[in-house]
Amino acid sequence: MSEISALDALATTRSIHRYRPDPIPDEDLSKILWSATRAPSGTNHQPFRFLVLRDGERSRQAKALLGSSFRKSWSVKAADEGWRDGADPDPNSRRFRTAETMQRFVDRFEEIPVVVLVCMARYRSSNPYEGASVYPACQNLLLAARALGYGSTITVWHGFCEAELRALLGIPDSVLIAATMPLGRPEGSHGPLRRLPVGELVYDDAWEASASWVRDPPESRFSRPRS
Ligand SMILES: Cc1cc2nc3c(=O)[nH]c(=O)nc-3n(C[C@H](O)[C@H](O)[C@H](O)COP(=O)(O)O)c2cc1C
């Protein structure tokens, strides 16, 4: 596999929602998890923990719980945000295709070869920034997966099954389940991220003061959040 530069990886690591069922060799999985554990954290406290679900009996049960929680979560989100509105949606629109992909993602969740529960052993719950010590590890996992030809995404759709999941896997209450990250070979490909133009996000010297020196590279693609 060809190597990818750190900057190219940053520009192209998309959230993957379509996975091939092929298992991930231990060596690759180990590299991805090792990279995740190299993330920074406050005072290098390293509160992140990674519970990897593969194909053992308990993992299969956990994936089944997660699968139904994900299906419920997407159905609530799709209804709340009107993803299925419109009597005759254009099947070529980005919105229609995204909704199709999300439905397929949740319908086939159990087939995803690896699911990682990214957890945080809480140690300073009075600190409002405590949670910030776990998400850099999620981003490291995304980038390491990308570098090795895999895909993942950060999700928080374990809410509907959290109590059962904790009981099944022995996760104590003192531990936060910060993200559920599927992992596998992507069916499609990674590609350019769509974000707001950099000039709308970076200020110079004062709040909302334009940073005239920032530039979007010519290949940039853009997307604006729905209000
Ligand atoms: C904190 C966080 C929570 C997210 N939660 C979910 C989720 O519950 N389900 C999901 O499918 N994607 C989730 N995502 C993925 C985002 O929807 C995705 O990153 C965003 O739409 C941009 O897509 P892109 O990274 O492919 O450009 C989450 C991402 C972040 C950073």
mmCIF file of C-alpha atoms and ligand atoms in Angstrom:
data_model
loop_
_atom_site.group_PDB
_atom_site.id
_atom_site.type_symbol
_atom_site.label_atom_id
_atom_site.label_comp_id
_atom_site.label_asym_id
_atom_site.label_seq_id
_atom_site.Cartn_x
_atom_site.Cartn_y
_atom_site.Cartn_z
ATOM 1 C CA MET A 1 0.000 0.000 0.000
ATOM 2 C CA SER A 2 1.303 3.464 -0.836
ATOM 3 C CA GLU A 3 2.151 5.732 2.078
ATOM 4 C CA ILE A 4 0.122 8.852 2.704
ATOM 5 C CA SER A 5 1.523 12.074 4.150
ATOM 6 C CA ALA A 6 0.182 13.350 7.465
ATOM 7 C CA LEU A 7 -1.293 16.423 5.757
ATOM 8 C CA ASP A 8 -2.970 14.349 3.035
ATOM 9 C CA ALA A 9 -4.428 12.086 5.703
ATOM 10 C CA LEU A 10 -5.813 15.107 7.550
ATOM 11 C CA ALA A 11 -7.419 16.413 4.368
ATOM 12 C CA THR A 12 -9.031 13.124 3.327
ATOM 13 C CA THR A 13 -9.981 11.122 6.432
ATOM 14 C CA ARG A 14 -13.724 10.974 5.968
ATOM 15 C CA SER A 15 -16.222 9.352 8.291
ATOM 16 C CA ILE A 16 -16.772 5.903 6.846
ATOM 17 C CA HIS A 17 -20.279 4.416 7.049
ATOM 18 C CA ARG A 18 -20.005 1.567 4.498
ATOM 19 C CA TYR A 19 -17.769 -1.339 5.514
ATOM 20 C CA ARG A 20 -16.641 -4.593 3.991
ATOM 21 C CA PRO A 21 -16.992 -7.539 6.377
ATOM 22 C CA ASP A 22 -13.360 -8.731 5.928
ATOM 23 C CA PRO A 23 -11.656 -9.316 9.275
ATOM 24 C CA ILE A 24 -8.754 -7.061 10.292
ATOM 25 C CA PRO A 25 -5.438 -8.879 10.826
ATOM 26 C CA ASP A 26 -4.119 -8.629 14.395
ATOM 27 C CA GLU A 27 -1.006 -6.811 13.233
ATOM 28 C CA ASP A 28 -2.982 -3.971 11.635
ATOM 29 C CA LEU A 29 -5.412 -3.795 14.525
ATOM 30 C CA SER A 30 -2.515 -3.580 16.940
ATOM 31 C CA LYS A 31 -0.924 -0.714 14.977
ATOM 32 C CA ILE A 32 -4.188 1.206 14.913
ATOM 33 C CA LEU A 33 -4.767 0.772 18.653
ATOM 34 C CA TRP A 34 -1.136 1.589 19.434
ATOM 35 C CA SER A 35 -1.490 4.831 17.467
ATOM 36 C CA ALA A 36 -4.692 5.669 19.320
ATOM 37 C CA THR A 37 -2.961 5.186 22.662
ATOM 38 C CA ARG A 38 -0.238 7.702 21.681
ATOM 39 C CA ALA A 39 -2.742 10.575 21.882
ATOM 40 C CA PRO A 40 -2.149 13.575 24.124
ATOM 41 C CA SER A 41 -4.137 14.061 27.338
ATOM 42 C CA GLY A 42 -4.162 16.542 30.205
ATOM 43 C CA THR A 43 -0.937 16.183 32.255
ATOM 44 C CA ASN A 44 -0.359 12.988 30.245
ATOM 45 C CA HIS A 45 -2.881 11.319 32.533
ATOM 46 C CA GLN A 46 -3.866 8.884 29.719
ATOM 47 C CA PRO A 47 -7.417 8.213 30.896
ATOM 48 C CA PHE A 48 -8.448 6.653 27.550
ATOM 49 C CA ARG A 49 -9.232 2.948 27.373
ATOM 50 C CA PHE A 50 -10.224 0.942 24.277
ATOM 51 C CA LEU A 51 -12.591 -2.005 24.483
ATOM 52 C CA VAL A 52 -12.256 -3.874 21.194
ATOM 53 C CA LEU A 53 -15.212 -5.965 19.999
ATOM 54 C CA ARG A 54 -14.323 -8.577 17.391
ATOM 55 C CA ASP A 55 -16.035 -11.938 16.953
ATOM 56 C CA GLY A 56 -16.019 -13.548 20.419
ATOM 57 C CA GLU A 57 -19.328 -14.546 21.975
ATOM 58 C CA ARG A 58 -19.576 -11.433 24.167
ATOM 59 C CA SER A 59 -18.461 -9.181 21.325
ATOM 60 C CA ARG A 60 -21.203 -10.585 19.112
ATOM 61 C CA GLN A 61 -23.789 -9.951 21.807
ATOM 62 C CA ALA A 62 -22.444 -6.426 22.317
ATOM 63 C CA LYS A 63 -22.585 -5.736 18.569
ATOM 64 C CA ALA A 64 -26.202 -6.914 18.518
ATOM 65 C CA LEU A 65 -27.071 -4.518 21.364
ATOM 66 C CA LEU A 66 -25.240 -1.720 19.594
ATOM 67 C CA GLY A 67 -26.905 -2.559 16.279
ATOM 68 C CA SER A 68 -30.372 -2.049 17.718
ATOM 69 C CA SER A 69 -29.297 1.109 19.551
ATOM 70 C CA PHE A 70 -27.838 2.493 16.315
ATOM 71 C CA ARG A 71 -31.029 1.672 14.363
ATOM 72 C CA LYS A 72 -33.124 3.436 16.984
ATOM 73 C CA SER A 73 -30.758 6.433 17.103
ATOM 74 C CA TRP A 74 -30.776 6.899 13.330
ATOM 75 C CA SER A 75 -34.530 6.546 13.157
ATOM 76 C CA VAL A 76 -34.973 9.262 15.839
ATOM 77 C CA LYS A 77 -32.427 11.547 14.142
ATOM 78 C CA ALA A 78 -33.896 10.964 10.664
ATOM 79 C CA ALA A 79 -37.374 11.889 11.938
ATOM 80 C CA ASP A 80 -36.191 14.891 14.009
ATOM 81 C CA GLU A 81 -34.114 16.340 11.196
ATOM 82 C CA GLY A 82 -36.469 15.485 8.351
ATOM 83 C CA TRP A 83 -34.043 13.210 6.498
ATOM 84 C CA ARG A 84 -36.952 11.294 4.984
ATOM 85 C CA ASP A 85 -39.193 14.278 4.217
ATOM 86 C CA GLY A 86 -40.555 14.917 0.746
ATOM 87 C CA ALA A 87 -42.862 12.657 -1.241
ATOM 88 C CA ASP A 88 -40.544 12.356 -4.207
ATOM 89 C CA PRO A 89 -36.936 12.924 -3.163
ATOM 90 C CA ASP A 90 -34.279 13.146 -5.861
ATOM 91 C CA PRO A 91 -32.332 9.860 -5.633
ATOM 92 C CA ASN A 92 -29.235 11.616 -6.992
ATOM 93 C CA SER A 93 -29.163 14.312 -4.325
ATOM 94 C CA ARG A 94 -26.410 14.216 -1.705
ATOM 95 C CA ARG A 95 -29.062 14.232 1.022
ATOM 96 C CA PHE A 96 -30.893 11.203 -0.389
ATOM 97 C CA ARG A 97 -27.643 9.263 -0.817
ATOM 98 C CA THR A 98 -26.492 10.136 2.703
ATOM 99 C CA ALA A 99 -29.793 8.939 4.159
ATOM 100 C CA GLU A 100 -29.471 5.672 2.194
ATOM 101 C CA THR A 101 -25.906 5.191 3.440
ATOM 102 C CA MET A 102 -26.901 5.844 7.046
ATOM 103 C CA GLN A 103 -29.785 3.373 6.825
ATOM 104 C CA ARG A 104 -27.489 0.736 5.413
ATOM 105 C CA PHE A 105 -24.861 1.507 8.071
ATOM 106 C CA VAL A 106 -27.276 0.844 10.924
ATOM 107 C CA ASP A 107 -29.032 -2.099 9.213
ATOM 108 C CA ARG A 108 -25.714 -3.921 8.725
ATOM 109 C CA PHE A 109 -23.972 -2.768 11.872
ATOM 110 C CA GLU A 110 -23.435 -6.320 13.161
ATOM 111 C CA GLU A 111 -21.402 -7.207 10.027
ATOM 112 C CA ILE A 112 -18.719 -4.589 10.751
ATOM 113 C CA PRO A 113 -15.610 -6.620 11.647
ATOM 114 C CA VAL A 114 -14.398 -4.530 14.590
ATOM 115 C CA VAL A 115 -16.099 -2.043 16.892
ATOM 116 C CA VAL A 116 -14.039 -0.086 19.404
ATOM 117 C CA LEU A 117 -15.614 1.417 22.508
ATOM 118 C CA VAL A 118 -13.432 4.394 23.330
ATOM 119 C CA CYS A 119 -13.775 4.910 27.055
ATOM 120 C CA MET A 120 -12.430 7.311 29.617
ATOM 121 C CA ALA A 121 -11.563 6.316 33.164
ATOM 122 C CA ARG A 122 -12.870 9.449 34.896
ATOM 123 C CA TYR A 123 -10.482 11.052 37.355
ATOM 124 C CA ARG A 124 -11.439 14.698 37.660
ATOM 125 C CA SER A 125 -15.158 15.052 37.076
ATOM 126 C CA SER A 126 -15.223 18.625 38.453
ATOM 127 C CA ASN A 127 -13.031 19.752 35.524
ATOM 128 C CA PRO A 128 -15.259 20.854 32.621
ATOM 129 C CA TYR A 129 -12.462 19.964 30.186
ATOM 130 C CA GLU A 130 -12.078 16.410 31.463
ATOM 131 C CA GLY A 131 -13.659 14.911 28.337
ATOM 132 C CA ALA A 132 -11.158 16.688 26.121
ATOM 133 C CA SER A 133 -8.596 14.058 27.117
ATOM 134 C CA VAL A 134 -10.316 11.291 25.186
ATOM 135 C CA TYR A 135 -11.228 12.704 21.765
ATOM 136 C CA PRO A 136 -7.665 13.244 20.503
ATOM 137 C CA ALA A 137 -7.334 9.454 20.844
ATOM 138 C CA CYS A 138 -10.402 9.016 18.615
ATOM 139 C CA GLN A 139 -8.817 11.228 15.970
ATOM 140 C CA ASN A 140 -5.547 9.271 16.198
ATOM 141 C CA LEU A 141 -7.544 6.094 15.643
ATOM 142 C CA LEU A 142 -9.234 7.600 12.566
ATOM 143 C CA LEU A 143 -5.915 8.702 11.086
ATOM 144 C CA ALA A 144 -4.094 5.440 11.796
ATOM 145 C CA ALA A 145 -6.967 3.491 10.240
ATOM 146 C CA ARG A 146 -6.812 5.754 7.186
ATOM 147 C CA ALA A 147 -3.044 5.280 6.883
ATOM 148 C CA LEU A 148 -3.465 1.493 6.794
ATOM 149 C CA GLY A 149 -6.360 1.479 4.310
ATOM 150 C CA TYR A 150 -9.180 1.113 6.824
ATOM 151 C CA GLY A 151 -11.989 3.440 7.798
ATOM 152 C CA SER A 152 -13.816 4.410 10.936
ATOM 153 C CA THR A 153 -16.028 7.119 12.343
ATOM 154 C CA ILE A 154 -16.711 8.643 15.732
ATOM 155 C CA THR A 155 -20.252 7.868 16.895
ATOM 156 C CA VAL A 156 -22.239 8.361 20.083
ATOM 157 C CA TRP A 157 -25.189 6.103 19.294
ATOM 158 C CA HIS A 158 -24.633 3.612 22.129
ATOM 159 C CA GLY A 159 -27.048 5.561 24.367
ATOM 160 C CA PHE A 160 -30.058 3.270 23.888
ATOM 161 C CA CYS A 161 -28.107 0.202 25.068
ATOM 162 C CA GLU A 162 -25.586 1.655 27.483
ATOM 163 C CA ALA A 163 -26.886 -0.041 30.636
ATOM 164 C CA GLU A 164 -27.003 -3.509 28.989
ATOM 165 C CA LEU A 165 -23.608 -2.940 27.387
ATOM 166 C CA ARG A 166 -22.029 -2.052 30.725
ATOM 167 C CA ALA A 167 -23.543 -5.129 32.364
ATOM 168 C CA LEU A 168 -22.446 -7.435 29.526
ATOM 169 C CA LEU A 169 -18.875 -6.130 29.283
ATOM 170 C CA GLY A 170 -18.267 -5.246 32.939
ATOM 171 C CA ILE A 171 -17.735 -1.523 32.312
ATOM 172 C CA PRO A 172 -17.883 0.275 35.688
ATOM 173 C CA ASP A 173 -19.951 3.437 36.258
ATOM 174 C CA SER A 174 -16.762 5.415 36.872
ATOM 175 C CA VAL A 175 -15.894 4.959 33.193
ATOM 176 C CA LEU A 176 -17.400 7.140 30.466
ATOM 177 C CA ILE A 177 -18.166 5.462 27.143
ATOM 178 C CA ALA A 178 -17.045 8.417 25.050
ATOM 179 C CA ALA A 179 -17.448 7.002 21.541
ATOM 180 C CA THR A 180 -18.330 3.868 19.617
ATOM 181 C CA MET A 181 -16.007 3.537 16.622
ATOM 182 C CA PRO A 182 -16.667 0.954 13.909
ATOM 183 C CA LEU A 183 -13.551 -0.140 12.035
ATOM 184 C CA GLY A 184 -13.070 -2.008 8.783
ATOM 185 C CA ARG A 185 -12.142 -1.786 5.119
ATOM 186 C CA PRO A 186 -14.266 0.936 3.496
ATOM 187 C CA GLU A 187 -16.503 -0.074 0.608
ATOM 188 C CA GLY A 188 -16.075 3.263 -1.058
ATOM 189 C CA SER A 189 -13.018 5.398 -0.742
ATOM 190 C CA HIS A 190 -11.752 8.172 1.445
ATOM 191 C CA GLY A 191 -11.662 11.555 -0.190
ATOM 192 C CA PRO A 192 -11.609 15.288 0.252
ATOM 193 C CA LEU A 193 -13.384 16.613 3.323
ATOM 194 C CA ARG A 194 -16.034 19.285 2.901
ATOM 195 C CA ARG A 195 -15.867 22.053 5.435
ATOM 196 C CA LEU A 196 -16.485 25.805 5.644
ATOM 197 C CA PRO A 197 -13.891 28.016 3.965
ATOM 198 C CA VAL A 198 -10.952 28.495 6.318
ATOM 199 C CA GLY A 199 -11.456 32.266 6.303
ATOM 200 C CA GLU A 200 -14.831 31.841 8.027
ATOM 201 C CA LEU A 201 -13.306 29.813 10.839
ATOM 202 C CA VAL A 202 -10.030 31.548 11.610
ATOM 203 C CA TYR A 203 -9.847 35.016 13.138
ATOM 204 C CA ASP A 204 -6.805 37.231 13.556
ATOM 205 C CA ASP A 205 -6.213 39.463 16.534
ATOM 206 C CA ALA A 206 -9.860 39.797 17.637
ATOM 207 C CA TRP A 207 -13.093 37.818 17.545
ATOM 208 C CA GLU A 208 -14.427 37.654 13.951
ATOM 209 C CA ALA A 209 -11.587 39.853 12.657
ATOM 210 C CA SER A 210 -10.564 38.453 9.291
ATOM 211 C CA ALA A 211 -7.308 36.528 8.936
ATOM 212 C CA SER A 212 -6.432 37.820 5.487
ATOM 213 C CA TRP A 213 -3.466 35.431 5.225
ATOM 214 C CA VAL A 214 -5.430 32.146 5.340
ATOM 215 C CA ARG A 215 -6.054 30.355 2.042
ATOM 216 C CA ASP A 216 -8.053 27.301 1.030
ATOM 217 C CA PRO A 217 -5.928 25.089 -1.220
ATOM 218 C CA PRO A 218 -7.363 24.964 -4.776
ATOM 219 C CA GLU A 219 -8.655 21.404 -4.354
ATOM 220 C CA SER A 220 -10.767 22.296 -1.271
ATOM 221 C CA ARG A 221 -14.424 21.286 -1.163
ATOM 222 C CA PHE A 222 -16.922 23.146 0.960
ATOM 223 C CA SER A 223 -19.974 22.408 3.013
ATOM 224 C CA ARG A 224 -22.123 24.591 5.231
ATOM 225 C CA PRO A 225 -23.930 23.215 8.292
ATOM 226 C CA ARG A 226 -27.720 23.218 7.983
ATOM 227 C CA SER A 227 -29.141 25.880 10.271
HETATM 228 C C1 LIG B 1 -18.269 14.118 18.516
HETATM 229 C C2 LIG B 1 -18.782 13.431 17.267
HETATM 230 C C3 LIG B 1 -19.932 12.672 17.335
HETATM 231 C C4 LIG B 1 -20.413 12.008 16.197
HETATM 232 N N1 LIG B 1 -21.502 11.192 16.314
HETATM 233 C C5 LIG B 1 -21.900 10.460 15.259
HETATM 234 C C6 LIG B 1 -22.936 9.505 15.411
HETATM 235 O O1 LIG B 1 -23.473 9.305 16.498
HETATM 236 N N2 LIG B 1 -23.300 8.777 14.323
HETATM 237 C C7 LIG B 1 -22.683 8.932 13.127
HETATM 238 O O2 LIG B 1 -23.050 8.234 12.174
HETATM 239 N N3 LIG B 1 -21.681 9.830 12.935
HETATM 240 C C8 LIG B 1 -21.278 10.594 13.985
HETATM 241 N N4 LIG B 1 -20.236 11.482 13.845
HETATM 242 C C9 LIG B 1 -19.593 11.649 12.514
HETATM 243 C C10 LIG B 1 -19.975 13.016 11.905
HETATM 244 O O3 LIG B 1 -21.315 12.975 11.503
HETATM 245 C C11 LIG B 1 -19.044 13.302 10.719
HETATM 246 O O4 LIG B 1 -17.727 13.436 11.200
HETATM 247 C C12 LIG B 1 -19.447 14.590 10.019
HETATM 248 O O5 LIG B 1 -20.702 14.453 9.414
HETATM 249 C C13 LIG B 1 -18.450 14.988 8.959
HETATM 250 O O6 LIG B 1 -18.279 13.916 8.070
HETATM 251 P P1 LIG B 1 -16.867 13.748 7.400
HETATM 252 O O7 LIG B 1 -15.923 13.623 8.549
HETATM 253 O O8 LIG B 1 -16.942 12.513 6.564
HETATM 254 O O9 LIG B 1 -16.628 14.965 6.601
HETATM 255 C C14 LIG B 1 -19.741 12.159 14.960
HETATM 256 C C15 LIG B 1 -18.569 12.932 14.894
HETATM 257 C C16 LIG B 1 -18.096 13.550 16.033
HETATM 258 C C17 LIG B 1 -16.804 14.339 15.935
#
